[in-house]
Tab-separated table of C-alpha atoms and ligand atoms in Angstrom:
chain	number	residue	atom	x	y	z
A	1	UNK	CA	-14.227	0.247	-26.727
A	2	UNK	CA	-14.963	3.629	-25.005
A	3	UNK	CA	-15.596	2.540	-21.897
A	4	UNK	CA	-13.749	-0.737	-19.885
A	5	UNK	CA	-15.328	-1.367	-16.402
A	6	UNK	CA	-12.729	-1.839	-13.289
A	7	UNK	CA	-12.244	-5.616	-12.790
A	8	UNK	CA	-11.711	-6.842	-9.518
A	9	UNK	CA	-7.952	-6.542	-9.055
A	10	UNK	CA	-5.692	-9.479	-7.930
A	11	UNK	CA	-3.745	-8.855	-4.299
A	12	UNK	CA	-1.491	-6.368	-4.152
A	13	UNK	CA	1.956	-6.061	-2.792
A	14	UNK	CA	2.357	-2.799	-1.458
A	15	UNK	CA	6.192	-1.643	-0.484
A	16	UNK	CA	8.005	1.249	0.414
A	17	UNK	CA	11.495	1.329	0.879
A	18	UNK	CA	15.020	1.808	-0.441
A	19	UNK	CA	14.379	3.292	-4.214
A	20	UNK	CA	16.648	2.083	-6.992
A	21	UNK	CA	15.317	4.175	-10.006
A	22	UNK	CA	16.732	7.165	-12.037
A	23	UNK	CA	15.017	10.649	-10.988
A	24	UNK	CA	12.477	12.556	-13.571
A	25	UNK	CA	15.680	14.651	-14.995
A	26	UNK	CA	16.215	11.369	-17.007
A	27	UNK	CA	13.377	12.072	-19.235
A	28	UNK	CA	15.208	15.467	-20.709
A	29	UNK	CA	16.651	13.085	-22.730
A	30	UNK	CA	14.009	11.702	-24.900
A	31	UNK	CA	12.213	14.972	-24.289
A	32	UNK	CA	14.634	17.525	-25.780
A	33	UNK	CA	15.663	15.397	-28.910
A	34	UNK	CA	11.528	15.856	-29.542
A	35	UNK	CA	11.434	19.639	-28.742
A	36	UNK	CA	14.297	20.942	-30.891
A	37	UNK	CA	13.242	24.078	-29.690
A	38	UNK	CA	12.849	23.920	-26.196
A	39	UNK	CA	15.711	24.086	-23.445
A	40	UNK	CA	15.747	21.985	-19.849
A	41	UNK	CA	17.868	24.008	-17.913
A	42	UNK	CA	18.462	21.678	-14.400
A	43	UNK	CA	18.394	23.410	-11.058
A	44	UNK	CA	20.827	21.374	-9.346
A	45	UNK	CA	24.212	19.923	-8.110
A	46	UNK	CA	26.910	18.770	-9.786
A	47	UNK	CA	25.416	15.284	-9.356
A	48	UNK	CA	22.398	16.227	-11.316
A	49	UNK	CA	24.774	17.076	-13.974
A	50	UNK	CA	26.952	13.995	-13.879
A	51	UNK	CA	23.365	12.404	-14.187
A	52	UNK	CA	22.457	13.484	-17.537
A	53	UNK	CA	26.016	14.193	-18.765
A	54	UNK	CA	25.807	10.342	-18.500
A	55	UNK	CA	22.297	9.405	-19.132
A	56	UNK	CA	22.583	11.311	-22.575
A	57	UNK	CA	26.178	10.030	-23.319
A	58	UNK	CA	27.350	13.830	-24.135
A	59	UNK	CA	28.873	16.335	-22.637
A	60	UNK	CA	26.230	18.820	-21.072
A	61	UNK	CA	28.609	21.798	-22.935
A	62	UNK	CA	28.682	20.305	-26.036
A	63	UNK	CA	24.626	19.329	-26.660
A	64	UNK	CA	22.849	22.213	-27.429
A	65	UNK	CA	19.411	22.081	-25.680
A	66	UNK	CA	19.937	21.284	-22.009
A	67	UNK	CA	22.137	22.221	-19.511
A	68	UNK	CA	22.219	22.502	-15.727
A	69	UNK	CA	22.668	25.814	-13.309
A	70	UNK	CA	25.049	24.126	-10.583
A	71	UNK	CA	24.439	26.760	-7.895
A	72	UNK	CA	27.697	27.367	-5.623
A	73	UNK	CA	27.631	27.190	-1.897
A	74	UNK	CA	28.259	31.091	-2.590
A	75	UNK	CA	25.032	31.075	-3.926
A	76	UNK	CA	22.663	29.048	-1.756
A	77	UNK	CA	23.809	30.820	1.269
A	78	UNK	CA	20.819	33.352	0.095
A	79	UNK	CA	18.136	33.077	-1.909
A	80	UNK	CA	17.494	36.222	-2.882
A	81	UNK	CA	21.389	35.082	-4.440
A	82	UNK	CA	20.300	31.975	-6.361
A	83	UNK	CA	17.361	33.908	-7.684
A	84	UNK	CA	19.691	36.653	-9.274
A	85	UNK	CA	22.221	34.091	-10.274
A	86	UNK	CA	19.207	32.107	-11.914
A	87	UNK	CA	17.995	34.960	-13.788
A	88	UNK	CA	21.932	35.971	-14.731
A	89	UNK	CA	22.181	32.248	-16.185
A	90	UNK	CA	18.718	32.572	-17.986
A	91	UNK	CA	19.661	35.795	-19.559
A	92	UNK	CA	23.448	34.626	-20.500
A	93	UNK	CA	21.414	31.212	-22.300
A	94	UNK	CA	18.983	33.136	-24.201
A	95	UNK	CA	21.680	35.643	-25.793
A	96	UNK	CA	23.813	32.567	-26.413
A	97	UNK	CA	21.056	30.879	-28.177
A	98	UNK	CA	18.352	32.885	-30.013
A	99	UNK	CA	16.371	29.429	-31.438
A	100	UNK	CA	15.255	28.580	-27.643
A	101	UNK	CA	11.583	29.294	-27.666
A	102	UNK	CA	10.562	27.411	-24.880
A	103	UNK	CA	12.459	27.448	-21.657
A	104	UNK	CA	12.077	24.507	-18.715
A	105	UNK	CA	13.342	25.095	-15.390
A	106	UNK	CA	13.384	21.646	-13.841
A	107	UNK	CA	14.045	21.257	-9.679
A	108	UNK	CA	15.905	18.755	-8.829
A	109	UNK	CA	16.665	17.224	-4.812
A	110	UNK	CA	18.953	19.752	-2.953
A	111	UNK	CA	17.241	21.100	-0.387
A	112	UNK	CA	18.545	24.545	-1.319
A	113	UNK	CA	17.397	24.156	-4.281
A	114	UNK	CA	13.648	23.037	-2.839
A	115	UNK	CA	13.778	25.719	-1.812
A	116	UNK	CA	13.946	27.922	-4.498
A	117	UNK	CA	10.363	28.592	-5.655
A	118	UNK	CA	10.817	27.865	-9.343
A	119	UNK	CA	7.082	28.568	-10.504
A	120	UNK	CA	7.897	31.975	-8.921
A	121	UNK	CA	11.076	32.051	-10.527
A	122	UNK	CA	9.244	31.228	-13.992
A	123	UNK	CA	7.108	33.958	-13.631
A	124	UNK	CA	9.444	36.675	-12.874
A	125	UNK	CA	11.696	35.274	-16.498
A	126	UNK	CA	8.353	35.390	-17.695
A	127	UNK	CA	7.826	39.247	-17.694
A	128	UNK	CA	11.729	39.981	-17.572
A	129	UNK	CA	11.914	38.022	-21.383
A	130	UNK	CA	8.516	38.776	-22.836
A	131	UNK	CA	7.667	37.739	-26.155
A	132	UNK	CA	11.172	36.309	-26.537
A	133	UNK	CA	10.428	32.846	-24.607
A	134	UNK	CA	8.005	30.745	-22.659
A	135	UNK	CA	9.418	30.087	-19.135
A	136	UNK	CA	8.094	26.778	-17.470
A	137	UNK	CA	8.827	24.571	-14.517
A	138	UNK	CA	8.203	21.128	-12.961
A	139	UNK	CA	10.373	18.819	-10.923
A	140	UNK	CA	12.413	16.087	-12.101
A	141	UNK	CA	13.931	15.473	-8.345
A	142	UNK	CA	14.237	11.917	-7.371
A	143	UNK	CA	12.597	12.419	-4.198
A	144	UNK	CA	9.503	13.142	-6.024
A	145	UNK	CA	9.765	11.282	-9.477
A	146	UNK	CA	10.718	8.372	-11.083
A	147	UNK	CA	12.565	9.006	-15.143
A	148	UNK	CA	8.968	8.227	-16.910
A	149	UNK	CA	7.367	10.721	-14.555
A	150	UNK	CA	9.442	13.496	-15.544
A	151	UNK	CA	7.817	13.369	-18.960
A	152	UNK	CA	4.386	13.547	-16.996
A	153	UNK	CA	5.723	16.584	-14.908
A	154	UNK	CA	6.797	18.639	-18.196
A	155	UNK	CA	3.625	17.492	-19.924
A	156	UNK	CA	1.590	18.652	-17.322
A	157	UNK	CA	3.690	22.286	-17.165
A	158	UNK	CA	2.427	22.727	-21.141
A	159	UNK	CA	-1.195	22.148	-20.380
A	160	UNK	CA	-2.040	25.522	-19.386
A	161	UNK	CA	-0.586	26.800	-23.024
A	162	UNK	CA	-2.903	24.673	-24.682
A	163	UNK	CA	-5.538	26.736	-26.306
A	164	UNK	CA	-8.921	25.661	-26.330
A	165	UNK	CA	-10.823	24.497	-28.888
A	166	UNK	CA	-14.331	21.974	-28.894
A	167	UNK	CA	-13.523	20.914	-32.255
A	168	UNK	CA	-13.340	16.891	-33.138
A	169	UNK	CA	-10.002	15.634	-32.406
A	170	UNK	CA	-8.011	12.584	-31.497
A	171	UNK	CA	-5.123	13.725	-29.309
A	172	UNK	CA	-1.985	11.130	-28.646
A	173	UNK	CA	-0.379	11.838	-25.424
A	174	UNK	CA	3.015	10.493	-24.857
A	175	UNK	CA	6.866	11.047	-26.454
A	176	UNK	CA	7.097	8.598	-29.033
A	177	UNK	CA	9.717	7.954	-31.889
A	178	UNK	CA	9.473	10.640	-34.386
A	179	UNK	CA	8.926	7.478	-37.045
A	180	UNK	CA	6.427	5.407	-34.737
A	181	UNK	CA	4.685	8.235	-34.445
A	182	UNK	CA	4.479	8.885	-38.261
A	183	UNK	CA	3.234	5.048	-38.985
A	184	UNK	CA	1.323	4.900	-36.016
A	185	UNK	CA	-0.797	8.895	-37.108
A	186	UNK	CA	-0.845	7.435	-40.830
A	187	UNK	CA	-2.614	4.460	-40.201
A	188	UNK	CA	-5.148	6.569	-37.995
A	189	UNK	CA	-5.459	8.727	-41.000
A	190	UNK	CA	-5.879	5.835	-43.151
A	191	UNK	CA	-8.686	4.338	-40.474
A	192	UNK	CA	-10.446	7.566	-40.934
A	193	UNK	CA	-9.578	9.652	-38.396
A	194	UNK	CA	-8.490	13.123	-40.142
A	195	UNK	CA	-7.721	15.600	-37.187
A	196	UNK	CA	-5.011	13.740	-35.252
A	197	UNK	CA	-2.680	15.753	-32.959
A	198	UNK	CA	-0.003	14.866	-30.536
A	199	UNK	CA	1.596	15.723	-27.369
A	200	UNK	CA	4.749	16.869	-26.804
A	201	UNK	CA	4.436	18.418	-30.081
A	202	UNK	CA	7.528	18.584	-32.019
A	203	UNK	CA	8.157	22.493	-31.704
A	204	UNK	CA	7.395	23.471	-28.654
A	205	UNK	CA	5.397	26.031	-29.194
A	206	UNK	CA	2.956	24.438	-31.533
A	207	UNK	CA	0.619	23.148	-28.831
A	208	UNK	CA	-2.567	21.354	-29.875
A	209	UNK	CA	-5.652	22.741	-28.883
A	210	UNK	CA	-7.942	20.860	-26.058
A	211	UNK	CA	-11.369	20.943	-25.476
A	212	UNK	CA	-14.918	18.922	-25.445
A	213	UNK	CA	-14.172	17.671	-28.950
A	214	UNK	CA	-11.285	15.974	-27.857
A	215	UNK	CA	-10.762	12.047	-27.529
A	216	UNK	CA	-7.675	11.142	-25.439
A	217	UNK	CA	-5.596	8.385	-26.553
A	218	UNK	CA	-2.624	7.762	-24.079
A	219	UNK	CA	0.488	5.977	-25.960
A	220	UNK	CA	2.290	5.993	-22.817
A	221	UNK	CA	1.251	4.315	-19.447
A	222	UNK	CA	2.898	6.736	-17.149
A	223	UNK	CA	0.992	10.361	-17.738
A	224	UNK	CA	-1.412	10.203	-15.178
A	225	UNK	CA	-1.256	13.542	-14.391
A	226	UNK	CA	-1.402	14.373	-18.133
A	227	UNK	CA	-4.124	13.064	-18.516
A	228	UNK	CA	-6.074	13.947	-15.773
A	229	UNK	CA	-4.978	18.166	-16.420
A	230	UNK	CA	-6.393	17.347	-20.154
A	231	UNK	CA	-9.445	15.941	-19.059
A	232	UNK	CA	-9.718	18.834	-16.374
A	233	UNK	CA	-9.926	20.737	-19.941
A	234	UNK	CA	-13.083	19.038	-21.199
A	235	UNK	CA	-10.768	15.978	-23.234
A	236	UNK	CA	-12.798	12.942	-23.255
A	237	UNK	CA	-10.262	9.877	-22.217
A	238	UNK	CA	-10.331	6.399	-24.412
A	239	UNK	CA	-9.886	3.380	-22.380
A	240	UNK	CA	-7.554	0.901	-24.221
A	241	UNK	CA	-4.485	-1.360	-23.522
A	242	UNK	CA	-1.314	0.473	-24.667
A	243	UNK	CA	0.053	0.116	-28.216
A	244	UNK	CA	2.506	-2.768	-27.212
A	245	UNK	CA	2.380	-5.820	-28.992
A	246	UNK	CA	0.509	-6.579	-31.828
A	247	UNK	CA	-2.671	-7.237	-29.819
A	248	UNK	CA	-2.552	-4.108	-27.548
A	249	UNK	CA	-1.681	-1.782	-30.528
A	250	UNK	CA	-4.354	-3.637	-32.473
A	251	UNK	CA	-6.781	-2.958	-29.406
A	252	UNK	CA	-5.407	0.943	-29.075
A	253	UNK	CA	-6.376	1.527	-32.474
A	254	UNK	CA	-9.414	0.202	-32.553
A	255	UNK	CA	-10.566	2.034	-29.114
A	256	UNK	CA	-9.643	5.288	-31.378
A	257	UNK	CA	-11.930	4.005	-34.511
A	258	UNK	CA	-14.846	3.317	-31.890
A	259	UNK	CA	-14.292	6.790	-30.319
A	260	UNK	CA	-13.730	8.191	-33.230
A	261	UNK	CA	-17.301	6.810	-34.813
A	262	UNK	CA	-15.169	4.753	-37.120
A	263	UNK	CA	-16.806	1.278	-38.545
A	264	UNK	CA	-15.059	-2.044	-37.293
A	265	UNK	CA	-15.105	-3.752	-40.657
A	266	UNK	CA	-13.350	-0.792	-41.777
A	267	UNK	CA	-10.269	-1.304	-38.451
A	268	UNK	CA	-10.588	-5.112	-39.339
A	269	UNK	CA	-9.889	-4.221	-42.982
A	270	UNK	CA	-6.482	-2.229	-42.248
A	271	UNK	CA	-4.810	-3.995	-39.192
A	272	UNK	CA	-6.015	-7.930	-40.123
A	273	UNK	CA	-3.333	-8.472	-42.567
A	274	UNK	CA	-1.006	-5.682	-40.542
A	275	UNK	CA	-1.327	-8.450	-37.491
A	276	UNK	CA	-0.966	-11.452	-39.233
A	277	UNK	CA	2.402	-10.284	-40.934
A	278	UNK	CA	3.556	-9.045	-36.944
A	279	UNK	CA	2.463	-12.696	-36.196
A	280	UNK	CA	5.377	-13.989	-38.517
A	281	UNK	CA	8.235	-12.335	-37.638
A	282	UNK	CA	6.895	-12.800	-33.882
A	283	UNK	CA	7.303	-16.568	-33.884
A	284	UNK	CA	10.976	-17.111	-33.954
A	285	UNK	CA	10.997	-14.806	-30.393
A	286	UNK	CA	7.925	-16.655	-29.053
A	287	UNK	CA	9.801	-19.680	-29.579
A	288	UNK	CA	12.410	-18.738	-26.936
A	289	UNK	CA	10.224	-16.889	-24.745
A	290	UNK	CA	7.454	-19.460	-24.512
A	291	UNK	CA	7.245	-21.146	-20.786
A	292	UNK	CA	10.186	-18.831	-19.651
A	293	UNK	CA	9.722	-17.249	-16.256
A	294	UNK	CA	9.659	-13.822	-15.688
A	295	UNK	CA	9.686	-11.423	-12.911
A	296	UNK	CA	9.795	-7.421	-13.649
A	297	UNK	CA	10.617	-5.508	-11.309
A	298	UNK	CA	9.154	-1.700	-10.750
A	299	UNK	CA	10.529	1.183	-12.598
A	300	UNK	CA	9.633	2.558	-15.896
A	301	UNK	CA	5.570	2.478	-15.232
A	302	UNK	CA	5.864	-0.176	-18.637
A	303	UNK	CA	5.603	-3.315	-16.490
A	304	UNK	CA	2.422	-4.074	-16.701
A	305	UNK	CA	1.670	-3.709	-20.609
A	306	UNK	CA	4.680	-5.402	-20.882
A	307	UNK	CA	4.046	-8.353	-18.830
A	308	UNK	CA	0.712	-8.556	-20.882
A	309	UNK	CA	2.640	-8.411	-24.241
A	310	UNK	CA	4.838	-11.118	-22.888
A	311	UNK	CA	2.503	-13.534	-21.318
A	312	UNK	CA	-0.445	-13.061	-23.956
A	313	UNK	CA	1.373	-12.874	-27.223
A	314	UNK	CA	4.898	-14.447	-26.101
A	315	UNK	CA	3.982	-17.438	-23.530
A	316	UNK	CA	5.941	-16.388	-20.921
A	317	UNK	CA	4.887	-17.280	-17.225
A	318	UNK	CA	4.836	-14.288	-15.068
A	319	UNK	CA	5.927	-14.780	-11.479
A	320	UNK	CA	5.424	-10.819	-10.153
A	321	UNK	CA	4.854	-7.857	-12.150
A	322	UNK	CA	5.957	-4.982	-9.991
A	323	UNK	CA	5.216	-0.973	-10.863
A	324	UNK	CA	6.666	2.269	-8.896
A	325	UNK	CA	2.672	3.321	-9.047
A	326	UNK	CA	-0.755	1.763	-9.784
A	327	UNK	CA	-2.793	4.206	-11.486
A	328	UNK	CA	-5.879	1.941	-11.480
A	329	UNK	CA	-8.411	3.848	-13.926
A	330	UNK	CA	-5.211	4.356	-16.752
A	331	UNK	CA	-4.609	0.360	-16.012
A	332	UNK	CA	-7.384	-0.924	-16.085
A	333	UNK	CA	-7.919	-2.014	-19.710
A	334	UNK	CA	-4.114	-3.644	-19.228
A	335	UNK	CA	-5.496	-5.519	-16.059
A	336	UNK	CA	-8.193	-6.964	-17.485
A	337	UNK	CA	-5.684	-8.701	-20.247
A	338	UNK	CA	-3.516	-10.205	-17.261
A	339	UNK	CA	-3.394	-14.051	-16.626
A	340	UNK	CA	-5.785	-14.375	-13.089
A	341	UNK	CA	-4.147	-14.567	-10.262
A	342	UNK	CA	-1.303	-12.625	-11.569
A	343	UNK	CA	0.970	-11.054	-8.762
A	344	UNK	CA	1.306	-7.500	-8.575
A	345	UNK	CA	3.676	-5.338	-6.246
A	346	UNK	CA	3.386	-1.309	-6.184
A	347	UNK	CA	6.268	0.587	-4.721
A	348	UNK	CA	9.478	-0.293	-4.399
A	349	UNK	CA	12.076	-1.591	-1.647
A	350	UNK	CA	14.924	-3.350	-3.261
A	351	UNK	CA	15.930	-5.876	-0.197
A	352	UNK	CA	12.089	-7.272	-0.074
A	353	UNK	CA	12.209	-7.794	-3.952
A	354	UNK	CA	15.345	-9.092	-4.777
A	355	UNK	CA	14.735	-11.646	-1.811
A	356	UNK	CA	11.514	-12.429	-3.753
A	357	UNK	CA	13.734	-12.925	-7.042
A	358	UNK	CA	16.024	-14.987	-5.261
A	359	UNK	CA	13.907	-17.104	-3.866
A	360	UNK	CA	11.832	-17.351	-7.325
A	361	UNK	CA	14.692	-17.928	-9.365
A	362	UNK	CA	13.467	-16.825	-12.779
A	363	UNK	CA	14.548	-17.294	-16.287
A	364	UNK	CA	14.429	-12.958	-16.744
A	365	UNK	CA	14.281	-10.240	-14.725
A	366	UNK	CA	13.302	-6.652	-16.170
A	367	UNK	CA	14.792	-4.381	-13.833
A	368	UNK	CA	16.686	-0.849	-13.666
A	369	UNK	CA	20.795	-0.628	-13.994
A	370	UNK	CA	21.542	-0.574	-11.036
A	371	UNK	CA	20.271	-4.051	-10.152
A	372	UNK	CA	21.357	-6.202	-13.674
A	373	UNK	CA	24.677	-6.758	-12.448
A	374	UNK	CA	24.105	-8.257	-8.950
A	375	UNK	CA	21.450	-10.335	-10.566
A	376	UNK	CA	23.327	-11.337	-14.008
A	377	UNK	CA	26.326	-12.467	-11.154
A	378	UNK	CA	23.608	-14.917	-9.794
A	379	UNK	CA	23.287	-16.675	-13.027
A	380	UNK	CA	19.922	-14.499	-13.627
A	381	UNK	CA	19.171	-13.072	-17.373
A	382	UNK	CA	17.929	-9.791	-17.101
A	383	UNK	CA	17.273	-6.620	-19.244
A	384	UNK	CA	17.084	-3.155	-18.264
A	385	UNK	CA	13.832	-1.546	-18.581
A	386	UNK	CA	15.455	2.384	-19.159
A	387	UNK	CA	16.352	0.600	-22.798
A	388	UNK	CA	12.309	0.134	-23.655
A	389	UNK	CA	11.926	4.102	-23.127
A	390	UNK	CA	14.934	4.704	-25.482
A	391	UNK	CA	13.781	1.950	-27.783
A	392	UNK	CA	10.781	2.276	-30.814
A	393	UNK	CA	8.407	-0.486	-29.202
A	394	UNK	CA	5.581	0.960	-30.146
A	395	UNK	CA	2.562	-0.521	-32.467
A	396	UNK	CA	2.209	-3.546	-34.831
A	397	UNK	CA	5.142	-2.949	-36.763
A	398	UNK	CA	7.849	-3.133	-33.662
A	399	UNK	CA	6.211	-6.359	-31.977
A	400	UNK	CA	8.648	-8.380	-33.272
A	401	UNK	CA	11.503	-6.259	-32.288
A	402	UNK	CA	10.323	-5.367	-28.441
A	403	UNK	CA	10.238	-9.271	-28.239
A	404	UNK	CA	13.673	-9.736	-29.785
A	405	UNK	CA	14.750	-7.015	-26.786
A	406	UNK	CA	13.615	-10.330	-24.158
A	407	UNK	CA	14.733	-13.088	-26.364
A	408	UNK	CA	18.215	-11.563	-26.632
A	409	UNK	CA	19.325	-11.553	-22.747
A	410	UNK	CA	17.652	-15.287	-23.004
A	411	UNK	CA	19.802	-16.340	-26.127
A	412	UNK	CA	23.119	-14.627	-25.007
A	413	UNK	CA	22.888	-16.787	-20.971
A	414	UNK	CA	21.770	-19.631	-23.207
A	415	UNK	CA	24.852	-19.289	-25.386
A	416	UNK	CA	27.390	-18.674	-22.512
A	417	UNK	CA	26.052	-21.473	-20.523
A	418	UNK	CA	26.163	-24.524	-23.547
A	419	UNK	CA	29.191	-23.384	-25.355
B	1	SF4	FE1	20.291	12.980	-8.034
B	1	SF4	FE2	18.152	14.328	-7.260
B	1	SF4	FE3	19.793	15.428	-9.055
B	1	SF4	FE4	18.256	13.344	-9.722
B	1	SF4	S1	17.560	15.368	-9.129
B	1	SF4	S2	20.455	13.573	-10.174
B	1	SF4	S3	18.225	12.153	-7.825
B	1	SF4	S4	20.309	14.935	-6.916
């Protein structure tokens, strides 16, 4: 399956509104325990750096590759200040810590910091440390970004480092854990596929090449930028549902084998018995999640892979299935695999939804921190979605255990309300 038509989408709720979602800086997280040699270095406040002081569980001192430059009022009363304070902070990192080969400047929401030109700033560290360190930027604010776009933002920043190459290659887009990535590239290899390369890579400054030859397989929903700046550089993008579940990994891999020229006997051969096993240690969760209502509400870009996991291969009923943004070509395969008539909302304004939860009363809600306690005090099970991006969901393997992350918030209310 190279190719999956648009199908005629159900109505849409669109909303705008009051945001309850952590900013793109979230994603340093995941993103510099992949690039062991790359450093985030947050242009912020003090806020930013309570953010991912807490977001990471560690002290922003103590970890090793990320940190923040809190400028001082002292600073941002000039910019031609915060520049050289920037640069005098860049310079002070890199002697501290020869092994950074790859620096990030991320912007954050400050309006003094907005207005710091970071690409410009990037350039000038560029020439000022050459041949000692890559200097990038993008912008993890939370005026701009949601936490899964930040990982689309720093993507996007290592595109143009990519060299170029036409030769045959499958390229997985899309931060993964280190070990689903290893089962998920060896049973590519074992399909037939020999030249498979990912992105992030896991030092930063071995980039995979792009080019004609290139087949794009997306593991993660929310790189729509990615995707679009690697297919800007001649990569060739595979439609498929995203590897969640046993029947959308199933479906990813076998959108690789077809783009890849591989023989379907030869996917049926390798993932038939891989699916069947998933099916058995899937049941026991089914059994709880079956007929259970569920309502997610929009944050991690997941929702609507995971509302098809849940609905196709779980049995649960699906009263709304929000997203922060409806990329429509990188959903489409997904779409296609919802119940009809599903109901869909894009954007977010917390009063609207919660009203809509309220009045809907369902058995789970997937929904960001902030929100699980107001709802749990309502007698409402829910389960934040920020866990599925720290979480290994991915492929045939995890089925069982990314519906075990559902079934638990239903088994734990069940427990407290019989005992
Ligand atoms: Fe808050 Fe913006 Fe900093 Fe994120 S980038 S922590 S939303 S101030």
């Amino acid at each position: 399956m190279t190719s999956t038509l648009p199908q005629p989408l159900p109505e849409v709720i669109k909303e705008s509104g009051q945001r309850e979602v952590f900013c793109g800086l979230t994603s340093i997280v995941w993103l510099h325990r992949r690039m062991p040699d790359a450093f985030f270095l947050v242009v912020g406040s003090r806020t930013c750096a309570h953010l991912i002081q807490s977001a990471a569980g560690v002290m922003i001192f103590a970890e090793p590759r990320f940190g923040t430059a809190i400028l001082g009022e002292r600073d941002l009363a000039g910019l031609a200040d915060a520049n050289e304070e920037l640069d005098r902070i860049v310079a002070q990192l890199l002697t501290r810590r020869p092994e950074i080969r790859t620096l990030f400047l991320v912007g954050s929401c400050p309006s003094e910091v907005i207005k710091l030109d970071l690409a410009k700033a990037a350039e000038r560290l560029n020439l000022q440390h050459q041949g000692r360190v890559t200097v990038l930027n993008y912008s993890g604010s939370g005026i701009e970004t949601t936490f899964t776009q930040g990982e689309d933002g720093a993507l996007q920043a290592l595109i143009p480092l990519m060299p170029s190459s036409d030769q045959p290659q499958l390229l997985i887009a899309g931060t993964l854990a280190d070990a689903v990535e290893d089962r998920l590239v060896n049973l590519l290899t074992r399909l037939g596929i020999d030249n498979v390369a990912t992105l992030p890579p896991r030092r930063s400054t071995q980039l995979p090449a792009v080019g004609t030859g290139t087949r794009l397989l997306l593991a993660q929903p929310y790189l729509s930028g990615t995707a679009r700046a690697l297919i800007d550089r001649g990569a060739e993008l595979i439609h498929a549902p995203y590897p969640l579940g046993l029947q959308g990994s199933r479906a990813w891999m076998a959108a690789a084998g077809a783009a890849c020229g591989i023989a379907p006997t030869a996917v049926n051969d390798l993932l038939d018995p891989l699916v069947e096993r998933g099916q058995r240690a899937l049941a026991p969760h089914r059994e709880t999640l079956a007929g259970k209502r569920l309502f997610l509400l929009p944050d991690s870009q997941l929702e609507i892979p995971l509302a098809r996991f849940l609905s196709q291969e779980c049995g649960m009923h699906l009263v709304e299935v929000g997203t922060p943004y409806l990329d429509r070509q990188l959903m489409a395969a997904e779409l296609a695999l919802l119940p009809p008539g599903t109901q869909l909302s894009e954007g977010q304004h917390v009063e609207k939804q919660l009203q809509r939860v309220m009045a809907q009363r369902p058995d789970l809600v997937v929904c960001g921190l902030g929100l699980a306690n107001p709802l749990e005090a309502q007698g409402i099970a829910t389960k934040w979605s920020i866990e599925l991006v720290f979480s290994p969901i991915h492929g045939i393997d995890q089925a069982a255990d990314l519906a075990e992350l559902f079934a638990r918030p239903l088994r734990r209310r069940g427990a407290l309300t019989f005992t």
